GROMACS .gro file of C-alpha atoms in nm:
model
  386
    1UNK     CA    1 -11.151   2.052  25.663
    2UNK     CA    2 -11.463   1.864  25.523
    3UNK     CA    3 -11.442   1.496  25.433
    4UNK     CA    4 -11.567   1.433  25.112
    5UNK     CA    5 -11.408   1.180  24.895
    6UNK     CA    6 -11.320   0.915  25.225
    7UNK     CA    7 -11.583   0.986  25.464
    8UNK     CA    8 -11.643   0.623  25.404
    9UNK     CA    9 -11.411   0.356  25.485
   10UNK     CA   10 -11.508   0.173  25.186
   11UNK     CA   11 -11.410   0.421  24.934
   12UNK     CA   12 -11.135   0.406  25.114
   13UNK     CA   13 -11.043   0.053  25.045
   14UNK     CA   14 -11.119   0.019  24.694
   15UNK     CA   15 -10.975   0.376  24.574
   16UNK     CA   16 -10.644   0.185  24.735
   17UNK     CA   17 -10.703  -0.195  24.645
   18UNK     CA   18 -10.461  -0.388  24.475
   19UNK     CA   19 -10.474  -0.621  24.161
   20UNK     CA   20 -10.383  -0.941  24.227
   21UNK     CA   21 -10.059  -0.871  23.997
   22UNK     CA   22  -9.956  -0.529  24.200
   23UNK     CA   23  -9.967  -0.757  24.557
   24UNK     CA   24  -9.588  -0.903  24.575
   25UNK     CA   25  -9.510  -1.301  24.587
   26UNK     CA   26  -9.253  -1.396  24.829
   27UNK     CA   27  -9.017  -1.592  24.672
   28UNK     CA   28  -9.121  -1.794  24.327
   29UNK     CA   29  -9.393  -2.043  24.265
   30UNK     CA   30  -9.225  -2.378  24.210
   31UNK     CA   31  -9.285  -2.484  23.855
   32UNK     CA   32  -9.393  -2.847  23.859
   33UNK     CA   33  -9.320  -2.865  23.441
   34UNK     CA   34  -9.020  -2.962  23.303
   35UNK     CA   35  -9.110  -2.927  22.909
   36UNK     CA   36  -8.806  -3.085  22.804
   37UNK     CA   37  -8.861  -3.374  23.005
   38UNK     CA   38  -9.265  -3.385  22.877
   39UNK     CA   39  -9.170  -3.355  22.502
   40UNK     CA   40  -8.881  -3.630  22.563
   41UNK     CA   41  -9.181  -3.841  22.735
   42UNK     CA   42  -9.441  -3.802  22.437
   43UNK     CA   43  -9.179  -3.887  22.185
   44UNK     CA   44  -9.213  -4.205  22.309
   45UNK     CA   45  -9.614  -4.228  22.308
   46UNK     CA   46  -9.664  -4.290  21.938
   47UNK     CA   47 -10.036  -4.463  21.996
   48UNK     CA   48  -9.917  -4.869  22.043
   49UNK     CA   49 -10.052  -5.075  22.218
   50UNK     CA   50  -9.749  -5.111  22.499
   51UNK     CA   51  -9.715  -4.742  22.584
   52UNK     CA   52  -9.870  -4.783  22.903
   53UNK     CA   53  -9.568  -5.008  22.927
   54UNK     CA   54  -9.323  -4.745  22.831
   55UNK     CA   55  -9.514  -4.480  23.062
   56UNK     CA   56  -9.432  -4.724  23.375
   57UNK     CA   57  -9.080  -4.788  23.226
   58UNK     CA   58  -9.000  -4.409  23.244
   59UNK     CA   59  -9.167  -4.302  23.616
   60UNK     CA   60  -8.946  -4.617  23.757
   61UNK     CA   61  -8.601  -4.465  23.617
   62UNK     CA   62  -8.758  -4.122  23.720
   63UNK     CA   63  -9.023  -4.105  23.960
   64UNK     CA   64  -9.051  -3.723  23.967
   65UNK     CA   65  -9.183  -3.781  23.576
   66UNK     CA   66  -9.480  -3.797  23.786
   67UNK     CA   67  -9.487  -3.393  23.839
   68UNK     CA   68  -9.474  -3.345  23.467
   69UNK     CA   69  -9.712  -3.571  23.362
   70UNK     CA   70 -10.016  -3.513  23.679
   71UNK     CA   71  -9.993  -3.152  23.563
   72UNK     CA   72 -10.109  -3.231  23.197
   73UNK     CA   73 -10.382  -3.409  23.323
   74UNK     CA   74 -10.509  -3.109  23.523
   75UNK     CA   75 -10.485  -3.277  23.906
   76UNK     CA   76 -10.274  -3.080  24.163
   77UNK     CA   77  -9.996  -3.248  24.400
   78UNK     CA   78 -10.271  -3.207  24.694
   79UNK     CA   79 -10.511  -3.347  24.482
   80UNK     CA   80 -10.319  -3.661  24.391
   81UNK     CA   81 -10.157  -3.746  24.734
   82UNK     CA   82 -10.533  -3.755  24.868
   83UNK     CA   83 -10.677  -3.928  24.603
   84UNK     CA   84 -10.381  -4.187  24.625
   85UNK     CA   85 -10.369  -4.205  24.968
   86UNK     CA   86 -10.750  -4.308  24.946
   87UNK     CA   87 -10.722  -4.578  24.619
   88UNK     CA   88 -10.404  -4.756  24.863
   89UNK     CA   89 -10.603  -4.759  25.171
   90UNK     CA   90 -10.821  -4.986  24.999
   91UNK     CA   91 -10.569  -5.180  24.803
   92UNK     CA   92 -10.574  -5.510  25.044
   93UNK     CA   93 -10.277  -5.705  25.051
   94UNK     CA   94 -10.501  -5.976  24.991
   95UNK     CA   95 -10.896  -6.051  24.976
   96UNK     CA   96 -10.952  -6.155  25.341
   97UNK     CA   97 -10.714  -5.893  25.490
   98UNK     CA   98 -10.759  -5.589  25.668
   99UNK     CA   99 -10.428  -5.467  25.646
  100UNK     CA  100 -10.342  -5.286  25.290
  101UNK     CA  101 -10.045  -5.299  25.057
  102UNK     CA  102  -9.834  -5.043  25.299
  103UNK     CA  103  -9.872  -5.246  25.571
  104UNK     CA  104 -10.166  -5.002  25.725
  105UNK     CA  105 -10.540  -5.090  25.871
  106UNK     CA  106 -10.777  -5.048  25.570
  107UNK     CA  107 -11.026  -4.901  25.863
  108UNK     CA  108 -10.795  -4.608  25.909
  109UNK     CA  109 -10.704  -4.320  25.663
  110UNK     CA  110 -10.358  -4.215  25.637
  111UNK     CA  111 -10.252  -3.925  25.449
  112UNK     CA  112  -9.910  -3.976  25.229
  113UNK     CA  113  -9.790  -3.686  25.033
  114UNK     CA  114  -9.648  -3.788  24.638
  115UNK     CA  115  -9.267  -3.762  24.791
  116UNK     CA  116  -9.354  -4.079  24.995
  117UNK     CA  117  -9.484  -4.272  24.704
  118UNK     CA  118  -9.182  -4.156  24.467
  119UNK     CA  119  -8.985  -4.317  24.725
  120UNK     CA  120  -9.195  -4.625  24.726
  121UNK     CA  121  -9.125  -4.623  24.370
  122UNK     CA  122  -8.725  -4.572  24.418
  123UNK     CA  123  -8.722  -4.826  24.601
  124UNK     CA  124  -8.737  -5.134  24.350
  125UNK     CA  125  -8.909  -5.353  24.577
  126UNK     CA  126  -9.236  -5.590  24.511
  127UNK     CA  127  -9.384  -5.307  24.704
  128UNK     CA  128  -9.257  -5.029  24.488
  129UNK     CA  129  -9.355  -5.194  24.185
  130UNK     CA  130  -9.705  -5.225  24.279
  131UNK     CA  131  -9.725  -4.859  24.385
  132UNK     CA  132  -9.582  -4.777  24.061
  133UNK     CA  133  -9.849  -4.991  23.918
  134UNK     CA  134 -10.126  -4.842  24.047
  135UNK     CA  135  -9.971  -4.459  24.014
  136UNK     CA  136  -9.945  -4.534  23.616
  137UNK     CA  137 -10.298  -4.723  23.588
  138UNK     CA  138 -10.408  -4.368  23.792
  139UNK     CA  139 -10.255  -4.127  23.536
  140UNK     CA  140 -10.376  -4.364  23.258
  141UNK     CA  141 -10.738  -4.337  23.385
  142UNK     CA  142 -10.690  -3.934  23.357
  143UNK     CA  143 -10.632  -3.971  22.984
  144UNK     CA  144 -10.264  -3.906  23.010
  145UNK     CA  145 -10.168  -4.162  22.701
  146UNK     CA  146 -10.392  -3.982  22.461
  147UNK     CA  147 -10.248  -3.643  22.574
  148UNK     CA  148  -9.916  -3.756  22.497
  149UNK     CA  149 -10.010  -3.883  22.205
  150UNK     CA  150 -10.152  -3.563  22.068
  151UNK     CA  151  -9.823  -3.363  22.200
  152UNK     CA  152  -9.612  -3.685  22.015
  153UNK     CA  153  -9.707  -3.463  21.706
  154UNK     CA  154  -9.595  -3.141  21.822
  155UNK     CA  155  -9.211  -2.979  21.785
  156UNK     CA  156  -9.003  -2.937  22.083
  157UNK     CA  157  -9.102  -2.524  22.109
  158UNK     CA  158  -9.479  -2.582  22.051
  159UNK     CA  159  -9.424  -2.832  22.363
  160UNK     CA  160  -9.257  -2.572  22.512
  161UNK     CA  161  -9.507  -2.255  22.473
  162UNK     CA  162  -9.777  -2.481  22.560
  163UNK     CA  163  -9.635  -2.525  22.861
  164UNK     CA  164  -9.578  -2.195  22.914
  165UNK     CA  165  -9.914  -2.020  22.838
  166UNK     CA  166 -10.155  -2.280  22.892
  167UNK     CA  167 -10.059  -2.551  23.156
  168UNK     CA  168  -9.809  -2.338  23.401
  169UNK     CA  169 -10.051  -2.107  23.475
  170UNK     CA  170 -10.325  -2.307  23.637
  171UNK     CA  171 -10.014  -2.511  23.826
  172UNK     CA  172  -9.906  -2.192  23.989
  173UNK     CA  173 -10.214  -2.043  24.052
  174UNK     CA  174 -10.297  -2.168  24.425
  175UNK     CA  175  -9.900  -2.148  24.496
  176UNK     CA  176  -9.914  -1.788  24.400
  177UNK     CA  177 -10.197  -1.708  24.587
  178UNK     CA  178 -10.034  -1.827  24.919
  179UNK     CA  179  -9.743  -1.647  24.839
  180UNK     CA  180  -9.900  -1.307  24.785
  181UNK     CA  181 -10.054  -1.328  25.103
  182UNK     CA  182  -9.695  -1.349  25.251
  183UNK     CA  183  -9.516  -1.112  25.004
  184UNK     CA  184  -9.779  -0.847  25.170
  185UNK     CA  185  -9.705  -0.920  25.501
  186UNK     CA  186  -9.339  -0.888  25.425
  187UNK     CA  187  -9.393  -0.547  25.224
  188UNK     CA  188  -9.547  -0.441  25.577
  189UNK     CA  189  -9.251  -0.559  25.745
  190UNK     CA  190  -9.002  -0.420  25.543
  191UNK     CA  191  -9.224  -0.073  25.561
  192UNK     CA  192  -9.185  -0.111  25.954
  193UNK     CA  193  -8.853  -0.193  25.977
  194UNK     CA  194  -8.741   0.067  25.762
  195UNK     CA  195  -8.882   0.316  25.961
  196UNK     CA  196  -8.714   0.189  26.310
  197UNK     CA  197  -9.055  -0.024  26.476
  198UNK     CA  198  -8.995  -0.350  26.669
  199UNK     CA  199  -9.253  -0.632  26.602
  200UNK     CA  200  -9.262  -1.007  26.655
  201UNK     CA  201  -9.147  -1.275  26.458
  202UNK     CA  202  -8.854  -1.020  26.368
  203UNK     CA  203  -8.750  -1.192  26.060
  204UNK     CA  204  -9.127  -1.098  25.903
  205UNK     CA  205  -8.932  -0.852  25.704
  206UNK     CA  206  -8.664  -1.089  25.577
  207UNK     CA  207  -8.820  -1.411  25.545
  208UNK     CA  208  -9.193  -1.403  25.610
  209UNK     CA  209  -9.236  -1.800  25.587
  210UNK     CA  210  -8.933  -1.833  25.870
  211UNK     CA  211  -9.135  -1.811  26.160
  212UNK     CA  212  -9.458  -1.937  26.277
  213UNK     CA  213  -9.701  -1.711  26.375
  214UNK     CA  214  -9.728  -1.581  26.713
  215UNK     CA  215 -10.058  -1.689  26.923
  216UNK     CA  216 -10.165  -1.495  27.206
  217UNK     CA  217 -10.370  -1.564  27.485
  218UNK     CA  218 -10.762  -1.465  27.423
  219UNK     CA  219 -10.772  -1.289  27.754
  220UNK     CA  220 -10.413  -1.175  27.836
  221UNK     CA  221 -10.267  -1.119  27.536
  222UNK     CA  222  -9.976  -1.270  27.649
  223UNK     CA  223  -9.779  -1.484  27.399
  224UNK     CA  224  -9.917  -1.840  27.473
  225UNK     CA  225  -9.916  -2.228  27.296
  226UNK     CA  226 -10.094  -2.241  27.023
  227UNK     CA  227 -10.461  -2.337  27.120
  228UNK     CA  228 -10.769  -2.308  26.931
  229UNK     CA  229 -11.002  -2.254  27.226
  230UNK     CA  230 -10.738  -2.037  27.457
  231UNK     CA  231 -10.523  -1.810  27.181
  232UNK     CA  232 -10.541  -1.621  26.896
  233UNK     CA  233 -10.337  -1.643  26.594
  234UNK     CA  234 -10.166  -1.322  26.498
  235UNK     CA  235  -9.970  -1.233  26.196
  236UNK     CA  236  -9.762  -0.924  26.336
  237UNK     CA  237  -9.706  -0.783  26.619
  238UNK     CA  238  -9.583  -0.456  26.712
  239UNK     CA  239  -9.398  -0.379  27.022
  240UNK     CA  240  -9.251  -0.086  27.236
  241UNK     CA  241  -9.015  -0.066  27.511
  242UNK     CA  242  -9.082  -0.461  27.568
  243UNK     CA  243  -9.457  -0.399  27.553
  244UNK     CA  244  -9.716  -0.528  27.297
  245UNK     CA  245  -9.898  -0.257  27.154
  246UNK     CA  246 -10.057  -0.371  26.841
  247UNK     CA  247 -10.156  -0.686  26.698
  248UNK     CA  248 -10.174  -0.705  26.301
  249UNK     CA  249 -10.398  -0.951  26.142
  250UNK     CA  250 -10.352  -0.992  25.790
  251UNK     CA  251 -10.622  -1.093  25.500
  252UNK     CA  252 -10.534  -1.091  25.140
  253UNK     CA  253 -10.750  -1.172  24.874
  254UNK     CA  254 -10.678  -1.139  24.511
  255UNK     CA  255 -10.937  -1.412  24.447
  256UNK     CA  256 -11.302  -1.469  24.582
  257UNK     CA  257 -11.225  -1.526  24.961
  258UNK     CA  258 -11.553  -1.758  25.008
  259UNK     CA  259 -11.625  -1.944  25.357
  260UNK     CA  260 -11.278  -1.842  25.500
  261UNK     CA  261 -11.284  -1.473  25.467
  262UNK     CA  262 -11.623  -1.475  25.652
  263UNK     CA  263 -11.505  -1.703  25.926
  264UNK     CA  264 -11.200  -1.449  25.938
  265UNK     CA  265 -11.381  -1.151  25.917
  266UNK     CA  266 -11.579  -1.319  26.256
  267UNK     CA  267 -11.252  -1.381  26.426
  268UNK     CA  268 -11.218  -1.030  26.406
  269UNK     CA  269 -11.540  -0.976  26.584
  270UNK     CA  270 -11.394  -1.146  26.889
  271UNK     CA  271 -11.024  -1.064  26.864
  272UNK     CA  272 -11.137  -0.682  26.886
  273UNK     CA  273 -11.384  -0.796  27.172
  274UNK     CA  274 -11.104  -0.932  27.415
  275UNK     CA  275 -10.885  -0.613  27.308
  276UNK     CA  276 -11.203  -0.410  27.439
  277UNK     CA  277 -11.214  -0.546  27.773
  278UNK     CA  278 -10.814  -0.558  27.833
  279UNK     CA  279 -10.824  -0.210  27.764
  280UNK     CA  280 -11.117  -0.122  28.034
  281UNK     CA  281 -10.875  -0.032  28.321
  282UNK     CA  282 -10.512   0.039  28.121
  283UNK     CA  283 -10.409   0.404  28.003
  284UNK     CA  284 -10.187   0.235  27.728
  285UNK     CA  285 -10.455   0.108  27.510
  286UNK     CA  286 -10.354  -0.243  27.288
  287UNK     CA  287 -10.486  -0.191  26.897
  288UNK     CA  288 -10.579  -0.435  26.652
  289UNK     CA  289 -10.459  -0.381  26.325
  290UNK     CA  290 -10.544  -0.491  25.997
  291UNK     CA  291 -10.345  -0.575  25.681
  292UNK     CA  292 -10.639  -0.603  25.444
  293UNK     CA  293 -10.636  -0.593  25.032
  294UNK     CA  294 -10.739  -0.735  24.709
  295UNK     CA  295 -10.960  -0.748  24.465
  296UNK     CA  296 -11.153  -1.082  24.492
  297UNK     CA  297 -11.335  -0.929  24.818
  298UNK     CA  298 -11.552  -0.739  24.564
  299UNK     CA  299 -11.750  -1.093  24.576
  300UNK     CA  300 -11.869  -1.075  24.920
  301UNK     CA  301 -11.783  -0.707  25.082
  302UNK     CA  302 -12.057  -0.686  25.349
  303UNK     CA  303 -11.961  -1.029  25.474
  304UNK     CA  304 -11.625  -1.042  25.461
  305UNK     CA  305 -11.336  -0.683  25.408
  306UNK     CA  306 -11.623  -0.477  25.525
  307UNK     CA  307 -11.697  -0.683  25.856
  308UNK     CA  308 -11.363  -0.678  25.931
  309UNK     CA  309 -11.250  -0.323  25.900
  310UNK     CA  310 -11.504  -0.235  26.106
  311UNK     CA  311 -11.356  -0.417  26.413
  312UNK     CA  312 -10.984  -0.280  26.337
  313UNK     CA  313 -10.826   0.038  26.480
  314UNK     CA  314 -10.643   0.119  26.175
  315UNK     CA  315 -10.600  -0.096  25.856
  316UNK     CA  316 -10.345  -0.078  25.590
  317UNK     CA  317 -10.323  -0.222  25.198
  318UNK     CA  318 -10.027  -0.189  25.023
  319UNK     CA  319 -10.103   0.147  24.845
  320UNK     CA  320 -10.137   0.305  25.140
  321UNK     CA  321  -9.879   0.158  25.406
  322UNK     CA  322  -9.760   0.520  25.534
  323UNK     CA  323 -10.092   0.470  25.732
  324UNK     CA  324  -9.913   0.257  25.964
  325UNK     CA  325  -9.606   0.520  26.004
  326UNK     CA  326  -9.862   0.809  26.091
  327UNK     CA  327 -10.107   0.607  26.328
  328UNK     CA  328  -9.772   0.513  26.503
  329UNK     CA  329  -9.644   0.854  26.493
  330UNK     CA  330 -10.018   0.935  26.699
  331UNK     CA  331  -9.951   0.649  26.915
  332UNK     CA  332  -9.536   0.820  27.023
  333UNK     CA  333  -9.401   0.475  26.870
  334UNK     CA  334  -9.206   0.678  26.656
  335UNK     CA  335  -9.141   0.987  26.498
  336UNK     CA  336  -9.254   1.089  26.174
  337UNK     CA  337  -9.095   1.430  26.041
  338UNK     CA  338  -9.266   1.441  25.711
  339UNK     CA  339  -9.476   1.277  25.436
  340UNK     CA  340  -9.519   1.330  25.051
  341UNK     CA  341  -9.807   1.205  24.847
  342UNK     CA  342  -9.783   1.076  24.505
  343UNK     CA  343  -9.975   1.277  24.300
  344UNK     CA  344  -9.947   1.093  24.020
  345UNK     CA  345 -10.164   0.864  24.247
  346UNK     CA  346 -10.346   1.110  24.426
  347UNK     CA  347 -10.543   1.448  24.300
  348UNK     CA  348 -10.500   1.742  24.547
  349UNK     CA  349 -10.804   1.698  24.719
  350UNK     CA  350 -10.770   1.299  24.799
  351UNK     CA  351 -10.409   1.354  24.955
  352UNK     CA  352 -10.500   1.621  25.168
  353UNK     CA  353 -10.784   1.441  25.289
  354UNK     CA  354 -10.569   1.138  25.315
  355UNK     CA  355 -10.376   1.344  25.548
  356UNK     CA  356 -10.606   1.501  25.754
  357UNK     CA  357 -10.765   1.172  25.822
  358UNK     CA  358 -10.412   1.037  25.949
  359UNK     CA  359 -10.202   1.303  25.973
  360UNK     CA  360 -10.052   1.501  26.270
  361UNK     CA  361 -10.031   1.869  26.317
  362UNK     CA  362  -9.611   1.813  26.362
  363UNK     CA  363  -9.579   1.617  26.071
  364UNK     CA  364  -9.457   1.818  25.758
  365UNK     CA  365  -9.675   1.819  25.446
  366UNK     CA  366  -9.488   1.831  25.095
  367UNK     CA  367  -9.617   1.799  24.753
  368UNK     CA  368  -9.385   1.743  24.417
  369UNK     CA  369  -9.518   1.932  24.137
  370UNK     CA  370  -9.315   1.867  23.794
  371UNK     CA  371  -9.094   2.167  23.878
  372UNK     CA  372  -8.969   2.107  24.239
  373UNK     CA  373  -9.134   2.011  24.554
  374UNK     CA  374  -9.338   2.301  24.750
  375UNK     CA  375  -9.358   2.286  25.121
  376UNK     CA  376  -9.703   2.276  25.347
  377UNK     CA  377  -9.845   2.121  25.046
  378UNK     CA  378  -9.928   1.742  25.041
  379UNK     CA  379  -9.697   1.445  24.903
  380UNK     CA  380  -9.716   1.084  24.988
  381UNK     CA  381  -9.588   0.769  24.806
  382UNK     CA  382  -9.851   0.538  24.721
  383UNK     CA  383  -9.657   0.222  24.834
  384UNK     CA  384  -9.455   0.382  25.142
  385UNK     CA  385  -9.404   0.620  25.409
  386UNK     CA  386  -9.055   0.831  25.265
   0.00000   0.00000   0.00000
C-alpha cells in the first residue's frame, strides 16, 4: 500500500509524542516541604527584632529546617550547596590566612553538598556554630524573615495549600524531570521483558536507577571502562544468544532540551558512524536504537529529535513501543504472533499504515470494533505490544 499519513518520520513522532504528564516518573519526587514544620516556624516570626535569633535557635535543634525554609525562598538544594560551598571557601579563619573556616586552602574550590553542612551544624562545635551562622545570615539575605512573617498571619491549611499549589511544584520540577527520563526507560524495559528479550543492565525493568549504564568501546563495541575519549555511553542494550545486537540510546524531553539535546543528537552522529563501519564485513548487522519522546523538542526539532532519528535504525516513544516487538520480530529475536491497534488511538488508515511500515507478513493483524474483534484487520495498543 501507499504511505500517506507517515511517509515522514516526523509526523511520525509528533502524531505519537507524549505530554510531559503521560511520560511515567520512576519512583516519587522527594518533597523537600514539610508544611507543618513551616507554619510551626512562622508562628514564631512575629516581626521583632530577635527573630533572626529565633531562626538560628530552630535550624540548631533541627538542621533539616533548612529544606523547608531554602524552598520558600526559591533556591534549590544544588543551588545552595554551590553557593555555600563558594561564601565558606572564602570565609578565612582569620585575616592573614589562607586556610578557611573548614580547615581547606581558600585557593581551591571544594564542593560540599547541604548534608555536610547540617552535620557541621549537628555537631555543636565553635565550628558548627559558625556554619550555622553564616547558613542563617544566607537565608536572611534571601528575605526569608519577611516571608515568614507574612505566612505568621496565615492559618495552618492556608500554610498548607500554599505549599501545595504554589511552592511544591517548582521544588519538584527538575526532580521530576530526571525521573521521567528513567520511568521511560523502564516502561521500555518492562515492554521488553514482557515479551521474553535479554538486554543489559537486566534490572532496567525493575529498578532503572540500580545500575549504571553500560559503556562500550567506540570501535569494538565491546563492553569497556567508562572513558570519554574510548566508549560510548549506552542506556540499553539488547542481546541474543550472548551477542549484542542493539544498542538503545534514550532522550526524553518534556521540557526545552537546549545545549544538551544538540550535543546528544551529535553523539548520535558518531555512535551510528562506528556502528557503520563494524558492520562493513559482519552478516549479523549491530543497530542503534532510539528511545526518543516529549514535547519540549518542539523548541529546537531540526537540531535536536530530528538529527537524531535520522542516525537510528528504529526509534520508539512510549505510544508506540510495539515498534520495538515488530523490528525484533524482523530481526528473528523473537517471535511475534499478533498485534492489535487501538483504535480509539488510531483511525483505520494510520494503523494499517503503522503496520505496514513495521509489520511482517507472519504477524496476525486484528482490529476491535465495539462489537467483537475481526481478524486480518488492524489492532494495536498505543502503549504496548499485546
Amino acid at each position: 500500500m501507499a504511505i500517506q499519513i507517515f511517509d515522514d518520520f516526523r509526523k511520525e513522532y509528533w502524531f505519537h509524542v507524549s505530554d510531559q504528564n503521560e511520560i511515567p516518573i520512576f519512583g516519587h519526587a522527594e518533597k523537600s516541604i514539610d508544611s507543618e514544620l513551616l507554619y510551626t516556624i512562622a508562628q514564631q516570626m512575629s516581626g521583632n527584632d530577635d527573630d533572626l535569633d529565633t531562626l538560628m535557635r530552630i535550624i540548631s535543634l533541627d538542621p533539616d529546617a533548612i529544606d523547608t525554609l531554602r524552598t520558600i525562598v526559591g533556591v534549590t538544594d544544588k543551588r545552595m550547596y554551590l553557593e555555600l560551598s563558594y561564601i565558606f571557601n572564602k570565609h578565612y579563619q582569620d585575616e592573614k590566612s589562607d586556610i578557611n573556616i573548614l580547615g581547606e586552602s581558600i585557593y581551591h574550590l571544594k564542593k560540599h553538598s547541604v548534608s555536610y553542612f547540617k552535620r557541621l551544624i549537628r555537631n555543636k562545635t565553635s565550628k558548627g556554630k559558625e556554619v550555622l551562622n553564616v547558613v542563617a545570615k544566607y537565608l536572611e539575605d534571601r528575605g526569608v524573615l519577611s516571608i515568614l512573617h507574612v505566612l505568621h498571619k496565615l492559618e495552618k491549611d492556608e500554610v498548607s495549600s500554599l505549599v501545595d499549589y504554589l511552592l511544591l511544584p517548582k521544588e519538584i520540577q527538575q526532580e521530576e524531570t530526571k525521573k521521567r527520563g528513567h520511568g521511560a526507560e523502564q516502561a521500555l524495559a518492562s515492554f521488553l521483558n514482557n515479551i521474553g528479550v535479554s538486554f543489559i543492565p537486566n534490572r532496567r525493568h525493575i529498578n532503572p536507577m540500580s545500575q549504571d549504564d553500560p559503556n562500550v568501546d567506540k570501535v569494538t563495541f565491546a563492553l569497556a571502562p567508562k572513558d570519554k575519549k574510548k566508549t560510548w555511553s549506552m542506556d540499553l542494550i539488547i542481546t541474543h544468544r550472548q551477542q549484542f545486537r542493539v544498542f538503545v540510546q534514550s532522550l526524553i524531553h518534556s521540557s526545552d532540551p537546549g545545549q544538551y539535546g544538540v550535543n546528544k543528537s551529535d553523539e548520535s552522529m558518531y555512535v551510528k558512524g562506528g556502528l557503520n563501519i563494524l558492520n562493513e564485513n559482519r552478516l549479523v548487522k549491530k543497530e542503534l536504537w532510539g528511545l526518543v519522546d516529549g514535547v519540549g523538542f518542539v523548541e529546537n526539532p531540526e537540531d535536536t529529535v530530528f538529527k537524531m532519528l535520522q542516525q537510528f535504525d528504529t526509534f520508539v516513544q512510549l505510544k508506540s513501543l510495539y515498534k520495538a516487538g515488530l523490528k525484533l520480530h524482523k530481526l528473528g529475536i523473537v517471535k511475534i504472533k499478533a498485534i492489535r491497534f487501538d483504535m480509539t488511538f488510531y483511525s483505520k488508515q494510520e494503523a494499517d499504515e503503522m503496520f505496514e511500515l513495521y509489520g511482517s507478513k507472519d504477524i496476525i493483524k486484528m482490529v476491535l470494533h465495539r462489537n467483537g474483534v475481526i481478524p486480518a484487520s488492524c489492532r494495536a495498543s498505543r502503549r504496548s505490544l499485546k
